[in-house]
Coordinates of C-alpha atoms in Angstrom, one line a residue:
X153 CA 8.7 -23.5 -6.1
X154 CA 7.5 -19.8 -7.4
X155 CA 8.6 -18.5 -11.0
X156 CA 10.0 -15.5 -10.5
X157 CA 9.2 -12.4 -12.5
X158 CA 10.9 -8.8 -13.3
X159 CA 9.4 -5.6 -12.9
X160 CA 11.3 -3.2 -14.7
X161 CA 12.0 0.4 -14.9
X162 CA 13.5 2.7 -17.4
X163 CA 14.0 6.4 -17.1
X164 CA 15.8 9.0 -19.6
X165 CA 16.1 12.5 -18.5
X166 CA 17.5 15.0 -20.7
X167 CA 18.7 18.4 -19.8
X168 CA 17.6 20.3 -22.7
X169 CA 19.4 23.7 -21.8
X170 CA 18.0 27.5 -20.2
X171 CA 15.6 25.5 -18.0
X172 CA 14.4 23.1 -20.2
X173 CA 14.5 19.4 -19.9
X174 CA 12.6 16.2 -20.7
X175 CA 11.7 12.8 -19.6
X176 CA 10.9 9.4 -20.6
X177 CA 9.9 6.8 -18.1
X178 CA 8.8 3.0 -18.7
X179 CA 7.9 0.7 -15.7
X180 CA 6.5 -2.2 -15.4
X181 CA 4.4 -3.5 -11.4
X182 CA 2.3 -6.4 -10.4
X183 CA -0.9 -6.7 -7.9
X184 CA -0.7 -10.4 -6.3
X185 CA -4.5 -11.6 -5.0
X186 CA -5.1 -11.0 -1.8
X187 CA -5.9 -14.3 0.4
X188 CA -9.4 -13.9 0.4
X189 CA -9.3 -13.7 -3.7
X190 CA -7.4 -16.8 -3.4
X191 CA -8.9 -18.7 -0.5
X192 CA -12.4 -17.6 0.7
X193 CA -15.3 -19.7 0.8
X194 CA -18.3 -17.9 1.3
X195 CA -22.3 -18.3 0.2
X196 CA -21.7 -15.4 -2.3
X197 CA -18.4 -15.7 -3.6
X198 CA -15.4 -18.6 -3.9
X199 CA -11.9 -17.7 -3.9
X200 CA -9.2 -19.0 -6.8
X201 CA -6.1 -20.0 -5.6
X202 CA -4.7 -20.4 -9.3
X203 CA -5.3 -16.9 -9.8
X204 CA -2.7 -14.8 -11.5
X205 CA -1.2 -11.4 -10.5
X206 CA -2.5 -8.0 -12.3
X207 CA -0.1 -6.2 -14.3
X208 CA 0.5 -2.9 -15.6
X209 CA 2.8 -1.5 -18.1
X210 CA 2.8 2.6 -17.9
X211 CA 4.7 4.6 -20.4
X212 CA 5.4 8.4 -19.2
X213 CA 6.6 11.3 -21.9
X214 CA 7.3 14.6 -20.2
X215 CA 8.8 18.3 -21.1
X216 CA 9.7 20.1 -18.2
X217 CA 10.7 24.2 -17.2
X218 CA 12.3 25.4 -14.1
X219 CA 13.1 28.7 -14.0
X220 CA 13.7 31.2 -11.4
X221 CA 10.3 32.2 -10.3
X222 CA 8.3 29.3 -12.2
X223 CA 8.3 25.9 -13.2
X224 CA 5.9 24.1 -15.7
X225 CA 5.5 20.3 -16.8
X226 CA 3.4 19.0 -19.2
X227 CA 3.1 15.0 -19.4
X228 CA 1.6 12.3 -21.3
X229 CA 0.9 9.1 -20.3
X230 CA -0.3 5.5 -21.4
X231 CA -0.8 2.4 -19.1
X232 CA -2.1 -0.9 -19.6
X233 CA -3.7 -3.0 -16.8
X234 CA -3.8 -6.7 -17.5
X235 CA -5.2 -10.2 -15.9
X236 CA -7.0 -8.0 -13.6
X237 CA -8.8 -9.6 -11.2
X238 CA -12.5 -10.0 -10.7
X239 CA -15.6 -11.4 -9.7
X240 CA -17.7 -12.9 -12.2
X241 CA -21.3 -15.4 -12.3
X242 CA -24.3 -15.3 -10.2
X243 CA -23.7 -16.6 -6.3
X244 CA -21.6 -18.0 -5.6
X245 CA -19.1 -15.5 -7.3
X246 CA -16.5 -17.3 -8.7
X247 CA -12.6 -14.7 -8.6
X248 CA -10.7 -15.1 -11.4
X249 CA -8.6 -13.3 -14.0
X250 CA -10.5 -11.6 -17.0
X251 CA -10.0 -8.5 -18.9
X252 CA -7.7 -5.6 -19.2
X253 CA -7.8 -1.6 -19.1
X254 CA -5.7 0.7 -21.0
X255 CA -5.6 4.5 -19.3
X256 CA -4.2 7.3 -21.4
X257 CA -4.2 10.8 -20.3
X258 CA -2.2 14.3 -20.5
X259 CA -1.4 16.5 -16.9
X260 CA -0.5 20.1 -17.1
X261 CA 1.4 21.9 -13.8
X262 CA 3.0 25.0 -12.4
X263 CA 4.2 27.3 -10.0
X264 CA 4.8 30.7 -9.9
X265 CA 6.7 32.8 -6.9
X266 CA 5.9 36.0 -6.6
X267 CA 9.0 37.2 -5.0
X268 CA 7.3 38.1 -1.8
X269 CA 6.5 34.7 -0.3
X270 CA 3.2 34.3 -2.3
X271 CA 3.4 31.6 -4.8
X272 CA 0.6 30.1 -7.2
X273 CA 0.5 26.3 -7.8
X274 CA -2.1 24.4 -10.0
X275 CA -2.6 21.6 -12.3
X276 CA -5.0 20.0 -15.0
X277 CA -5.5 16.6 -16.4
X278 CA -7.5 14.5 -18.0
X279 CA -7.5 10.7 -18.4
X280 CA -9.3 8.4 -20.1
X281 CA -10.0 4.1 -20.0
X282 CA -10.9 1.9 -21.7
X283 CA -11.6 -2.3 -21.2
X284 CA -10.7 -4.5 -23.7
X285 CA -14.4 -5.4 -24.1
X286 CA -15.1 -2.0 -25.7
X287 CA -16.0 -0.3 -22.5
X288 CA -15.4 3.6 -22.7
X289 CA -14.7 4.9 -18.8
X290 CA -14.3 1.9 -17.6
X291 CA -13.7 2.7 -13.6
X292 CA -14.7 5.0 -10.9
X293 CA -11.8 7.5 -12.1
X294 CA -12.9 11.1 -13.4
X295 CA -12.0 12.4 -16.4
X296 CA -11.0 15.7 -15.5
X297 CA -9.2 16.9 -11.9
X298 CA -8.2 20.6 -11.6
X299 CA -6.6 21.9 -8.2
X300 CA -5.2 25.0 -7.8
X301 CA -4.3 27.1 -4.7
X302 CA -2.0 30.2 -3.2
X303 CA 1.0 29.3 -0.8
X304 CA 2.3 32.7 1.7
X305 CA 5.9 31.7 3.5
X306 CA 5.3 34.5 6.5
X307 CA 8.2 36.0 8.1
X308 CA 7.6 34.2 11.1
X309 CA 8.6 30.3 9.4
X310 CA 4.9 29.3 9.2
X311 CA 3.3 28.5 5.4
X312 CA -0.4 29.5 4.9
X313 CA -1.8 27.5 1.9
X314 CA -5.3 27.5 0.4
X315 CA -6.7 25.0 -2.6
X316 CA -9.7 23.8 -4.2
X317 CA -10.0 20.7 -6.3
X318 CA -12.4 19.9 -8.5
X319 CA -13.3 16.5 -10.1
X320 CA -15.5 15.6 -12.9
X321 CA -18.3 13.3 -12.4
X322 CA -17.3 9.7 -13.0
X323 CA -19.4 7.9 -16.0
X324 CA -20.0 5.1 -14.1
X325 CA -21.5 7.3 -11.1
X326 CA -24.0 8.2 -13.5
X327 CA -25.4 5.0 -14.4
X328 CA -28.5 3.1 -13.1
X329 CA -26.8 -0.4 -11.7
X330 CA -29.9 -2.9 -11.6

């Protein structure tokens, strides 16, 4: 008694000689409620069994390099989250669907061997969101993520690795919820 729904995916990869290549990716996924989104009944919030799945939509452009020693990708991407699925009202919290997000960001990656087991791996990116209700950073996501570290492959078959991350400070950390 369900209607049923696709989730599709599209992918182009094209080899764009010496190394080079690109891709373009499309897909499409859904978030069904959980049962207590659907069914609880609680003094602080009541569940909606009419609720509708969130969706998202995410577009992906990317130019890659792989080469003997290194590799390098640099990607763009653009999502948007829809019917997402929230509490609203004083108490009792009422669950329903309301609102939608739309991420867009750019990563930057690599590696580089060394030759002698060493190797050097890192990436940068930076996202951004907004909510359809003119809400800049809308989540708990940071803006900026940077991790980079140093791989050694000993002689011996064991991999010693050491990274760092770092993450920016989330707006909504910042702010004074009352």
């Amino acid at each position: 008694g369900l209607d049923g729904e696709y989730s599709p995916r599209f992918a182009a990869i094209f080899d764009l000689g010496q190394g080079w290549g690109a891709k373009l990716l499309y897909g499409e996924a859904f978030r069904e409620g959980t049962p207590i989104d659907r069914y609880i009944t609680a003094p602080t919030v009541n569940g909606n069994p009419s609720i509708s799945p969130e969706t998202i939509e995410t577009f992906d452009a990317q130019l890659f390099f792989e080469g003997k020693q290194s590799s390098f990708a640099i990607t763009y991407f653009h999502s948007e989250h829809k019917e997402l699925i929230t509490r609203v009202g004083a108490f009792p919290q009422q669950i329903v669907n309301s609102g939608e997000i739309t991420y867009e960001g750019m990563e930057l990656e690599g590696t580089y061997d060394f030759g002698n087991g060493l190797s050097f791996l890192g990436n940068v990116s930076y996202q951004t969101n907004d909510k359809d209700d003119g809400t800049d950073d809308a989540t708990y996501a940071s803006d900026w993520m940077i991790k980079a570290g140093v791989s050694y492959d000993s002689l011996d078959g064991i991999k010693w690795s050491v990274f760092n991350s770092y993450f920016s400070e989330s707006t909504l950390q910042n702010e004074d919820i009352t």
